[in-house]
Coordinates of C-alpha atoms in Angstrom, one line a residue:
Chain A
M1 CA 73.7 88.7 79.7
A2 CA 75.7 91.2 78.3
V3 CA 79.1 90.3 80.9
N4 CA 78.1 86.9 79.7
F5 CA 79.0 87.6 76.2
W6 CA 82.4 89.5 77.0
Y7 CA 82.8 86.2 79.0
I8 CA 82.6 84.0 76.3
V9 CA 84.3 85.7 73.6
M10 CA 87.3 86.0 76.4
I11 CA 87.1 81.9 76.8
A12 CA 86.7 81.4 73.0
V13 CA 90.0 84.6 72.3
L14 CA 91.7 82.3 74.7
V15 CA 92.0 78.8 73.7
W16 CA 91.8 80.2 69.8
Y17 CA 94.7 81.4 69.9
S18 CA 96.2 79.1 71.6
T19 CA 95.7 76.5 69.3
I20 CA 96.5 78.9 66.2
T21 CA 99.8 79.5 68.1
I22 CA 100.4 76.2 68.1
Y23 CA 99.4 75.0 64.7
V24 CA 100.9 78.0 62.7
A25 CA 104.0 77.3 64.6
I26 CA 103.7 74.1 62.9
R27 CA 102.5 74.4 59.7
G28 CA 104.4 77.7 59.0
S29 CA 107.2 76.2 58.8
Y30 CA 106.6 73.9 56.6
D31 CA 105.4 77.0 54.2
V32 CA 108.2 78.6 54.8
K33 CA 110.5 75.3 53.6
H34 CA 108.4 75.1 50.6
M35 CA 108.6 79.0 49.7
L36 CA 112.3 78.8 49.6
A37 CA 112.3 76.0 48.0
N38 CA 110.3 76.7 45.0
L39 CA 112.1 80.3 45.6
K40 CA 115.4 78.8 44.5
K41 CA 114.0 76.4 42.3
D42 CA 112.2 79.5 39.8
H43 CA 115.9 81.2 40.0
A44 CA 117.6 78.0 38.8
D45 CA 114.7 77.9 36.2
E46 CA 115.0 81.2 35.4
G47 CA 118.8 80.9 34.6
L48 CA 118.6 83.8 38.1
P49 CA 121.7 83.5 40.4
P50 CA 121.4 81.6 42.6
T51 CA 122.4 84.0 45.2
P52 CA 123.1 87.7 44.2
G53 CA 122.7 88.3 47.8
K54 CA 126.5 86.4 48.0
Chain B
M1 CA 116.4 117.0 73.8
M2 CA 114.7 116.4 76.8
H3 CA 115.9 114.9 80.4
L4 CA 112.9 113.5 82.2
S5 CA 112.9 111.6 85.3
W6 CA 111.0 108.8 86.0
S7 CA 110.2 107.8 89.1
I8 CA 109.1 104.4 88.5
L9 CA 112.0 103.4 87.8
A10 CA 112.3 102.0 91.0
L11 CA 108.9 99.5 90.3
T12 CA 109.5 98.0 87.5
H13 CA 110.7 94.8 87.7
F14 CA 112.7 94.8 85.0
S15 CA 115.9 93.0 85.4
W16 CA 119.4 93.3 82.4
P17 CA 120.1 90.3 83.0
V18 CA 117.9 88.4 82.9
D19 CA 115.3 89.5 80.6
G20 CA 117.9 92.0 78.7
T21 CA 119.1 88.1 78.0
I22 CA 116.4 87.2 76.6
I23 CA 115.6 90.0 74.5
G24 CA 119.4 89.6 73.2
I25 CA 118.6 86.3 71.8
Y26 CA 115.3 87.1 70.7
L27 CA 117.1 90.3 68.5
L28 CA 119.8 88.4 67.7
A29 CA 117.5 85.1 66.4
T30 CA 115.2 88.1 64.4
M31 CA 118.0 89.4 62.7
V32 CA 120.3 86.9 61.6
A33 CA 116.7 85.6 59.9
G34 CA 116.0 88.0 58.2
I35 CA 119.5 88.6 56.4
M36 CA 120.0 85.2 55.9
V37 CA 117.1 84.8 53.0
R38 CA 118.3 88.0 51.3
K39 CA 120.2 86.1 48.8
Y40 CA 116.5 84.2 47.9
V41 CA 115.9 87.7 46.0
G42 CA 116.7 87.5 42.4
G43 CA 114.6 90.6 41.2
V44 CA 111.2 92.8 42.3
D45 CA 108.6 90.2 42.4
D46 CA 110.9 88.2 45.3
F47 CA 111.4 91.7 47.1
L48 CA 108.1 93.3 46.6
V49 CA 105.7 89.7 46.6
A50 CA 107.9 86.8 47.7
G51 CA 108.1 85.7 44.2
R52 CA 104.0 84.7 45.0
E53 CA 105.1 81.9 47.4
M54 CA 102.8 82.9 49.9
N55 CA 101.2 79.2 51.7
V56 CA 98.0 79.7 53.4
Y57 CA 99.1 79.9 57.3
L58 CA 102.4 81.6 57.0
G59 CA 100.3 84.3 55.9
I60 CA 98.1 84.3 58.6
A61 CA 101.4 84.6 60.8
S62 CA 102.1 87.1 58.4
L63 CA 99.0 88.6 59.1
A64 CA 98.7 89.0 62.3
A65 CA 101.5 89.6 63.4
T66 CA 101.6 93.0 61.2
E67 CA 98.4 94.0 62.3
F68 CA 99.2 93.7 66.0
G69 CA 102.4 96.4 66.9
I70 CA 102.9 97.9 70.3
V71 CA 100.0 101.1 69.3
T72 CA 98.1 98.5 69.0
A73 CA 98.6 96.7 72.5
M74 CA 98.2 100.6 73.3
Y75 CA 95.1 101.5 71.5
T76 CA 93.5 98.3 72.3
A77 CA 94.0 99.2 75.9
Q78 CA 93.2 102.4 76.3
N79 CA 90.3 101.6 74.6
S80 CA 89.4 99.1 77.1
Y81 CA 90.8 101.7 80.0
D82 CA 88.4 104.5 78.7
K83 CA 85.3 102.6 77.6
G84 CA 84.9 99.1 79.3
F85 CA 84.4 95.7 77.3
S86 CA 82.8 97.9 74.8
G87 CA 85.8 99.2 73.5
A88 CA 86.9 95.6 72.4
S89 CA 83.8 95.9 69.7
V90 CA 86.1 97.5 67.6
G91 CA 87.6 93.9 66.9
I92 CA 84.5 92.5 66.2
C93 CA 83.6 94.8 63.7
T94 CA 86.9 94.1 61.7
A95 CA 86.6 90.2 62.3
I96 CA 83.4 90.7 60.4
G97 CA 84.7 92.9 57.8
M98 CA 87.3 90.2 57.2
F99 CA 85.7 87.0 57.0
V100 CA 83.0 88.2 55.0
V101 CA 86.0 90.2 52.1
G102 CA 87.7 86.4 52.7
Y103 CA 84.4 84.4 51.9
T104 CA 83.0 86.0 49.7
G105 CA 86.7 87.6 48.3
F106 CA 84.5 90.3 47.2
C107 CA 87.5 92.7 45.3
I108 CA 90.3 90.9 46.4
K109 CA 89.9 87.3 44.0
P110 CA 89.4 90.6 40.6
L111 CA 92.5 92.3 42.5
R112 CA 95.0 88.6 43.0
D113 CA 93.8 87.5 39.4
A114 CA 94.9 90.5 37.8
G115 CA 98.2 89.2 39.1
V116 CA 99.3 93.2 40.5
I117 CA 101.5 94.4 43.4
T118 CA 99.3 96.9 44.3
I119 CA 95.7 98.6 44.4
P120 CA 97.2 101.8 42.3
E121 CA 98.1 98.9 39.8
L122 CA 94.5 97.7 38.7
F123 CA 93.4 101.6 39.4
R124 CA 95.9 102.0 35.8
K125 CA 94.2 98.9 34.2
R126 CA 90.4 101.0 34.6
F127 CA 91.3 104.2 35.3
G128 CA 94.9 105.8 34.1
N129 CA 97.9 106.4 34.8
G130 CA 97.0 109.9 36.5
V131 CA 94.2 107.9 39.1
Q132 CA 97.3 105.3 39.4
W133 CA 99.5 107.8 40.4
L134 CA 97.5 110.1 42.4
A135 CA 95.6 107.4 44.2
G136 CA 99.4 106.0 45.0
V137 CA 100.2 109.8 46.3
V138 CA 97.2 109.4 48.5
I139 CA 97.8 105.6 50.1
V140 CA 101.3 107.4 50.6
L141 CA 100.1 109.8 52.9
G142 CA 98.2 108.3 54.6
G143 CA 99.8 105.8 55.4
L144 CA 102.8 107.2 56.6
L145 CA 100.9 109.8 58.6
N146 CA 99.1 106.5 60.4
M147 CA 102.5 104.8 60.7
G148 CA 104.3 108.4 62.0
V149 CA 102.7 107.3 65.7
F150 CA 104.0 104.1 65.9
L151 CA 107.4 104.8 67.1
R152 CA 107.2 107.2 69.9
V153 CA 104.0 105.3 71.2
G154 CA 106.3 102.0 71.0
G155 CA 109.2 103.9 72.8
E156 CA 107.0 105.4 75.6
F157 CA 105.3 102.0 76.2
L158 CA 109.3 100.6 76.5
A159 CA 110.1 103.2 78.9
V160 CA 107.0 103.2 81.6
V161 CA 107.1 99.2 81.4
C162 CA 111.3 99.6 81.7
G163 CA 111.9 102.8 83.3
F164 CA 113.6 104.2 80.7
N165 CA 114.7 107.8 80.4
L166 CA 113.2 108.8 77.4
N167 CA 116.0 109.9 75.4
K168 CA 117.8 106.7 76.3
I169 CA 114.6 105.3 74.8
E170 CA 114.6 107.2 71.7
M171 CA 118.2 106.2 70.7
V172 CA 116.6 102.5 71.6
M173 CA 113.8 103.1 69.0
T174 CA 116.2 104.4 66.3
G175 CA 118.2 101.0 67.0
L176 CA 115.2 99.4 66.8
L177 CA 114.6 100.9 63.6
V178 CA 118.0 100.9 61.7
G179 CA 118.0 97.0 62.8
V180 CA 114.4 96.0 61.1
A181 CA 116.0 98.5 58.4
V182 CA 119.0 96.7 57.5
Y183 CA 116.8 93.5 56.8
T184 CA 114.0 94.8 55.5
I185 CA 116.2 96.6 52.8
L186 CA 117.9 93.7 52.6
G187 CA 115.5 90.5 52.2
G188 CA 112.1 93.0 51.4
M189 CA 108.8 90.9 51.6
L190 CA 111.3 87.0 51.9
S191 CA 112.7 88.9 55.1
V192 CA 109.3 90.7 56.2
L193 CA 107.1 86.8 56.2
I194 CA 110.2 85.3 57.3
T195 CA 110.6 87.0 60.8
D196 CA 107.2 88.0 60.8
F197 CA 106.6 84.0 61.4
M198 CA 108.9 84.0 64.0
Q199 CA 108.0 87.6 65.4
F200 CA 104.6 86.1 65.7
V201 CA 105.2 82.8 67.4
I202 CA 106.9 85.0 70.0
M203 CA 104.5 87.8 70.1
S204 CA 102.1 85.2 70.7
A205 CA 102.9 83.3 73.7
G206 CA 103.9 86.6 75.1
L207 CA 100.5 87.4 74.7
L208 CA 99.0 84.8 76.1
V209 CA 101.1 83.9 79.1
I210 CA 101.1 87.4 80.1
T211 CA 96.6 87.4 80.0
L212 CA 96.5 84.8 81.6
L213 CA 98.8 86.2 84.0
I214 CA 96.9 89.0 84.5
L215 CA 93.2 87.4 84.9
H216 CA 95.4 84.6 87.8
D217 CA 96.5 88.1 89.5
V218 CA 93.0 90.2 89.6
G219 CA 90.0 88.1 88.6
W220 CA 87.7 88.3 85.6
N221 CA 84.7 89.2 88.7
K222 CA 87.4 92.1 89.5
M223 CA 87.2 93.3 86.3
V224 CA 82.8 92.9 85.6
E225 CA 83.0 95.0 89.1
T226 CA 85.5 97.3 88.0
V227 CA 84.1 97.9 84.5
H228 CA 80.4 98.4 86.1
A229 CA 81.2 100.8 88.5
H230 CA 83.1 103.5 85.9
Y231 CA 80.8 102.6 83.1
G232 CA 77.6 101.1 84.0
A233 CA 75.8 98.8 81.2
G234 CA 77.3 101.2 78.6
G235 CA 80.8 99.5 80.1
F236 CA 79.5 95.9 78.0
N237 CA 76.8 97.1 75.7
P238 CA 78.5 99.6 72.7
F239 CA 75.4 101.0 72.1
I240 CA 74.7 102.3 74.6
A241 CA 77.8 103.8 76.0
V242 CA 78.6 107.6 75.9
G243 CA 81.4 108.4 72.6
M244 CA 80.3 105.2 70.3
G245 CA 76.8 104.1 70.0
L246 CA 76.1 103.4 66.1
P247 CA 78.0 105.7 64.5
Y248 CA 81.0 104.8 67.0
L249 CA 79.8 100.7 65.4
L250 CA 79.4 101.8 62.1
I251 CA 82.6 103.5 61.5
N252 CA 84.8 101.2 62.9
L253 CA 82.3 98.0 60.4
I254 CA 83.0 100.6 57.7
Q255 CA 86.3 101.0 58.1
N256 CA 87.6 98.1 58.6
T257 CA 86.3 95.9 55.9
A258 CA 87.7 99.2 54.3
A259 CA 90.9 98.0 55.7
A260 CA 90.8 94.8 54.7
L261 CA 90.0 95.7 50.8
T262 CA 92.4 98.1 50.2
W263 CA 95.2 98.4 53.4
Q264 CA 98.3 98.1 51.5
T265 CA 100.0 95.7 54.8
Q266 CA 96.6 93.5 55.0
I267 CA 96.4 93.4 50.9
A268 CA 100.1 92.1 49.9
R269 CA 99.1 89.4 51.7
V270 CA 96.9 88.7 49.1
L271 CA 98.8 90.2 46.7
A272 CA 101.8 87.5 48.1
A273 CA 100.0 84.3 48.0
K274 CA 100.4 81.8 45.6
D275 CA 96.5 82.0 44.3
S276 CA 93.2 84.1 45.1
A277 CA 92.0 80.6 46.6
T278 CA 95.2 81.1 48.7
G279 CA 94.7 84.5 49.7
R280 CA 90.7 84.1 51.1
K281 CA 92.0 81.2 53.2
V282 CA 94.5 83.6 54.7
Y283 CA 91.8 86.2 55.1
T284 CA 89.2 83.8 57.2
R285 CA 91.5 81.8 59.1
T286 CA 93.3 85.4 60.4
S287 CA 89.2 86.9 60.7
F288 CA 89.0 86.0 64.7
F289 CA 92.6 87.4 64.8
F290 CA 90.9 90.7 64.8
V291 CA 89.0 90.0 68.0
C292 CA 91.9 88.8 70.1
R293 CA 93.5 91.8 69.5
F294 CA 91.0 94.0 71.2
M295 CA 90.0 91.5 73.7
I296 CA 93.1 90.9 75.0
P297 CA 95.3 94.1 75.4
G298 CA 92.0 95.0 75.8
L299 CA 92.0 92.6 79.6
W300 CA 95.3 93.9 80.0
G301 CA 93.5 97.8 80.5
V302 CA 90.5 96.7 82.4
A303 CA 92.8 95.2 84.7
A304 CA 95.1 98.9 85.2
L305 CA 91.0 100.6 85.6
A306 CA 91.0 97.8 88.3
V307 CA 93.5 98.3 90.5
L308 CA 95.6 101.7 89.1
K309 CA 95.1 104.9 91.9
P310 CA 94.7 108.4 90.1
E311 CA 98.0 109.0 91.9
A312 CA 99.7 105.9 89.8
F313 CA 100.0 108.0 86.6
N314 CA 102.3 110.9 89.0
V315 CA 105.0 108.5 87.8
L316 CA 104.7 110.0 84.1
P317 CA 106.9 113.9 83.2
A318 CA 104.5 116.3 82.5
H319 CA 106.0 116.8 78.4
G320 CA 107.1 114.9 76.2
M321 CA 103.8 112.2 76.5
M322 CA 100.7 112.3 73.9
A323 CA 98.2 113.9 75.1
E324 CA 95.7 111.0 76.7
N325 CA 97.1 110.0 80.4
S326 CA 94.6 106.8 79.6
L327 CA 97.6 106.0 77.1
Y328 CA 100.0 105.0 79.9
A329 CA 97.5 103.3 82.6
M330 CA 98.8 99.7 80.5
P331 CA 101.4 99.6 80.7
I332 CA 102.2 101.6 84.0
Y333 CA 100.0 98.2 85.5
L334 CA 102.5 96.1 83.9
S335 CA 105.9 97.2 84.9
H336 CA 104.2 96.7 88.8
I337 CA 103.2 93.1 88.4
V338 CA 105.1 91.5 85.7
P339 CA 107.4 89.6 87.0
V340 CA 111.7 89.2 86.1
G341 CA 112.0 86.8 84.2
L342 CA 108.5 87.3 81.7
M343 CA 109.0 90.6 81.7
G344 CA 111.7 89.4 79.5
L345 CA 109.1 87.4 77.2
L346 CA 106.9 90.8 77.8
I347 CA 108.7 93.2 75.7
A348 CA 110.6 90.4 73.3
A349 CA 107.2 90.1 72.3
M350 CA 105.8 93.2 72.1
L351 CA 109.2 94.1 69.8
A352 CA 108.0 91.0 67.7
A353 CA 105.2 92.4 67.5
D354 CA 106.2 96.0 66.7
M355 CA 109.5 95.1 64.6
S356 CA 107.1 93.2 62.3
T357 CA 104.5 95.8 62.2
D358 CA 107.5 98.5 61.2
S359 CA 109.2 96.5 58.6
S360 CA 105.5 95.2 56.7
Y361 CA 104.6 99.4 56.6
M362 CA 108.0 100.3 55.2
L363 CA 107.9 97.6 52.2
A364 CA 104.6 98.4 51.8
W365 CA 104.6 102.3 51.6
G366 CA 107.6 101.9 49.5
S367 CA 106.4 99.7 47.0
V368 CA 103.5 102.0 46.4
I369 CA 106.0 104.7 45.4
Y370 CA 107.9 102.5 43.9
N371 CA 105.0 101.4 41.7
D372 CA 103.4 103.7 41.2
I373 CA 104.5 106.7 41.9
L374 CA 107.6 107.5 40.3
A375 CA 106.6 104.5 37.8
P376 CA 104.7 106.9 35.7
F377 CA 107.5 108.8 35.3
R378 CA 109.9 106.6 33.8
K379 CA 110.2 106.4 29.9
T380 CA 112.0 102.6 29.8
P381 CA 111.4 99.9 32.5
W382 CA 114.0 99.9 34.4
S383 CA 116.6 96.5 35.3
E384 CA 115.6 94.3 38.3
K385 CA 118.8 95.6 39.0
K386 CA 117.8 99.2 39.4
G387 CA 114.6 98.5 40.5
L388 CA 115.6 96.0 43.6
L389 CA 118.2 99.4 44.9
W390 CA 115.5 102.1 44.4
N391 CA 113.3 99.7 45.9
R392 CA 116.6 99.4 49.2
F393 CA 116.6 103.6 48.8
I394 CA 112.5 104.1 49.3
V395 CA 112.7 101.8 51.9
A396 CA 115.7 103.5 53.9
I397 CA 113.9 107.3 53.6
I398 CA 110.5 105.8 54.8
G399 CA 113.0 104.6 57.9
V400 CA 114.5 108.3 58.0
F401 CA 111.0 109.8 57.7
L402 CA 109.6 108.0 60.8
L403 CA 112.1 109.2 63.0
I404 CA 111.7 112.4 62.6
W405 CA 107.6 112.1 62.3
G406 CA 108.0 110.2 65.9
L407 CA 110.1 112.2 67.0
W408 CA 108.1 115.9 66.5
Y409 CA 104.6 115.0 66.1
K410 CA 102.7 115.5 69.2
L411 CA 99.4 113.7 68.9
E412 CA 96.0 115.5 70.4
G413 CA 93.1 113.1 71.7
N414 CA 92.5 109.7 71.7
L415 CA 95.1 107.2 69.7
W416 CA 92.8 105.2 67.6
D417 CA 90.5 108.1 66.8
Y418 CA 93.8 109.5 65.1
L419 CA 94.3 106.4 63.4
Q420 CA 91.8 106.4 62.1
L421 CA 91.4 109.5 60.7
T422 CA 94.4 109.0 59.6
G423 CA 93.6 106.1 57.5
I424 CA 90.3 107.2 56.6
I425 CA 92.8 109.6 53.5
Y426 CA 93.1 106.6 51.8
L427 CA 90.7 104.0 52.6
A428 CA 87.3 105.9 51.8
S429 CA 88.9 106.8 48.8
M430 CA 90.5 104.1 47.3
S431 CA 87.7 101.2 49.1
T432 CA 85.1 102.9 46.7
L433 CA 87.4 103.0 43.8
L434 CA 88.1 99.1 44.3
I435 CA 84.4 98.5 44.3
A436 CA 84.0 100.1 41.5
A437 CA 86.8 99.5 39.5
C438 CA 85.9 95.9 40.0
Y439 CA 82.5 95.4 40.1
W440 CA 81.0 98.7 38.7
K441 CA 80.5 99.0 34.4
R442 CA 80.1 102.8 34.6
A443 CA 82.9 104.3 36.8
N444 CA 85.6 106.9 35.5
N445 CA 88.7 108.5 35.6
W446 CA 86.4 111.6 36.8
G447 CA 84.7 109.5 39.8
A448 CA 87.8 108.3 40.1
Y449 CA 89.4 111.9 40.8
S450 CA 86.8 113.5 42.3
A451 CA 86.1 110.9 45.1
I452 CA 90.4 110.7 45.7
I453 CA 90.2 114.9 46.1
V454 CA 87.3 114.5 48.8
G455 CA 88.9 111.4 49.9
A456 CA 91.7 113.6 51.1
V457 CA 91.0 116.4 51.6
V458 CA 87.8 115.9 54.7
P459 CA 90.1 114.6 56.9
M460 CA 92.9 116.3 56.6
I461 CA 90.9 119.6 57.3
F462 CA 89.2 117.8 59.8
L463 CA 93.0 117.3 60.8
F464 CA 94.4 120.6 60.4
L465 CA 91.0 122.3 62.5
E466 CA 91.9 119.8 65.4
K467 CA 95.0 121.3 65.7
T468 CA 95.0 125.4 65.1
W469 CA 91.1 126.0 65.8
R470 CA 91.4 125.4 69.3
V471 CA 88.9 126.8 72.1
P472 CA 89.5 127.3 76.4
V473 CA 87.8 124.5 77.9
V474 CA 86.4 125.6 80.7
D475 CA 85.0 124.6 84.5
P476 CA 81.3 124.4 84.0
I477 CA 80.8 125.4 87.9
T478 CA 82.7 128.3 87.8
Q479 CA 82.7 129.1 84.4
V480 CA 87.2 129.4 84.4
Q481 CA 89.7 127.8 81.9
K482 CA 90.7 124.7 83.6
I483 CA 94.8 124.8 84.1
V484 CA 96.3 121.0 84.0
A485 CA 100.3 121.5 84.6
G486 CA 100.3 125.3 84.9
K487 CA 99.1 125.5 80.9
P488 CA 95.5 126.3 80.4
E489 CA 93.7 123.8 79.0
T490 CA 92.0 123.8 75.6
I491 CA 89.9 121.9 73.5
D492 CA 90.0 121.7 69.7
Y493 CA 86.2 123.6 67.8
L494 CA 85.1 120.9 66.7
R495 CA 85.0 118.6 69.5
S496 CA 83.5 121.1 71.6
R497 CA 81.0 121.2 69.7
I498 CA 79.6 117.7 68.4
G499 CA 81.6 115.5 71.3
P500 CA 84.2 112.3 71.5
T501 CA 82.2 111.2 68.2
A502 CA 83.5 114.1 65.5
S503 CA 86.2 112.0 64.5
H504 CA 83.6 109.5 63.7
W505 CA 81.2 111.3 61.9
T506 CA 83.3 113.1 60.1
G507 CA 84.6 109.5 59.1
L508 CA 81.4 108.6 58.3
T509 CA 80.4 111.5 55.8
T510 CA 84.1 110.7 54.0
F511 CA 82.9 107.3 52.8
A512 CA 79.7 109.0 51.9
L513 CA 81.1 112.3 49.8
C514 CA 83.5 109.3 47.9
W515 CA 80.2 107.4 46.9
V516 CA 78.2 110.7 45.7
T517 CA 81.8 112.1 43.7
M518 CA 82.1 108.7 42.0
I519 CA 78.6 108.1 41.3
V520 CA 78.5 111.4 40.1
G521 CA 82.3 112.8 38.0
S522 CA 81.3 109.2 36.3
L523 CA 78.0 110.3 35.1
L524 CA 78.6 113.6 34.1
K525 CA 82.0 112.9 31.9
P526 CA 80.7 113.7 28.5
G527 CA 80.6 110.4 26.0
A528 CA 81.4 107.8 28.8
G529 CA 79.5 104.4 28.3
E530 CA 79.8 101.5 29.8
T531 CA 83.3 99.4 30.1
E532 CA 84.5 96.1 31.2
T533 CA 84.7 95.8 35.4
M534 CA 88.2 94.0 36.6
A535 CA 85.6 91.4 37.7
Q536 CA 84.9 90.5 34.2
A537 CA 88.2 91.0 33.4
T538 CA 89.7 88.4 35.1
K539 CA 87.2 86.0 35.2
G540 CA 88.6 82.0 34.4
A541 CA 91.4 83.8 35.6
I542 CA 94.1 82.1 37.5

């Protein structure tokens, strides 16, 4: 019984983690793109220098 | 500086031309990405909470990468090596706590809606400046003590897996920390998020590939047989396992729920989210990762138990390592089985895990020092430029502290127990304060002060006694003190009296005392009536 429980947990972990890694890799890259675009826009609206690090 | 010879050197499959190139490419890509986004940092809000522009999937990647470091892989593998599959039950406790907090929005909704940068800033709104400052001190103290062992454990993992000398690995880890510090100092939370995202992908790929390799190498049936032979039914059922049982599960459930509520590196993802709904989604959708976080290295630990013979530990030097040999079972096993090429992926994955953790932790504790410890002393607000400069300076100082503490502190007992205990220094009191601030009208600064002091003092007394009050370990048959590596073996007094659950009972006692002192202290304050809770104050906030 307990062995079966851990076997199911292991399978669930491998399936879920593989899936989420691919999904997050794709969707996360869009989030990065939008975050940087929004920050650039916010700085432009506030009149802040867009590239203070340069 | 120690000069230790490692007989494991001849056994490891690490190859500089192949694996070194993979690692070099990964490090270069991370550094470039981390440094490039510095140009988007316009002010303190961008530096500390990424301008609150983080969305769900970036949040999931960042939270998962931050909460998995080499130290995590080491203690979770050790837990399963020492306890069998029951050791992975901690991950289930953590996932439950995080899911419930994310699903209900308990505390994290009013916290995000309040628009604060740190938790002590919320306490200032409810309990005043003094509580903010003291909470900041306790958070930094607990957080830095906790993080202090990361560098050393990470270095020892690499030393065992790659077969480097310990003195060389100190230089490697110093170089790695300097690299992480550079992009964190320049880009703050923005660099942390971008590099976390890359590190999540590399780390996850490495963890999954190595796990499949191990399952192919050892096989599930052999793992089950091994755990059964070593630990019996207790290896599968944490309720009946030696040194675990209800106190162990209870403290893990309570403490990890408290961490989901108040651990600055976790809550920073809620505070950096676009809104509280996004923060809650990040929590619910990342919660199952915490099962993976314990199960995957746990499988590595069980595989090490199945394969390694006692003489495998002879490769370890007698001095200069952490207290318990079982901590090194997993890296010794990996050094044997991971082939050239995959070794590069493994090391890159583990470096990714470690770098994302280090950068987030440096920034998290730095934000508390800036916002809650130094802020009360400022007569006039700093300009954005000066604020940024201070934040960068603080992150650099934390890096220096990590180097010194990491090389100096020698761990006693189980690594996970140490991390739990140093975490409790602030988790017990801060979770009590946060819940009271959000939902209890009668809570006030008397109760808050009492809970903070008790929450810090009890675990620190335990840590102090652990180092200073030691008694001989006596052989039960001969009644003569045991000798290990030519030295008389000793154990701290509390563990000798209570057993291996001593630290779990200390943790449970600390949580209980925090609540008692919060309630009693608040009720004892003369003339204190009911005040608006943070949940009421932020109701309807965007």
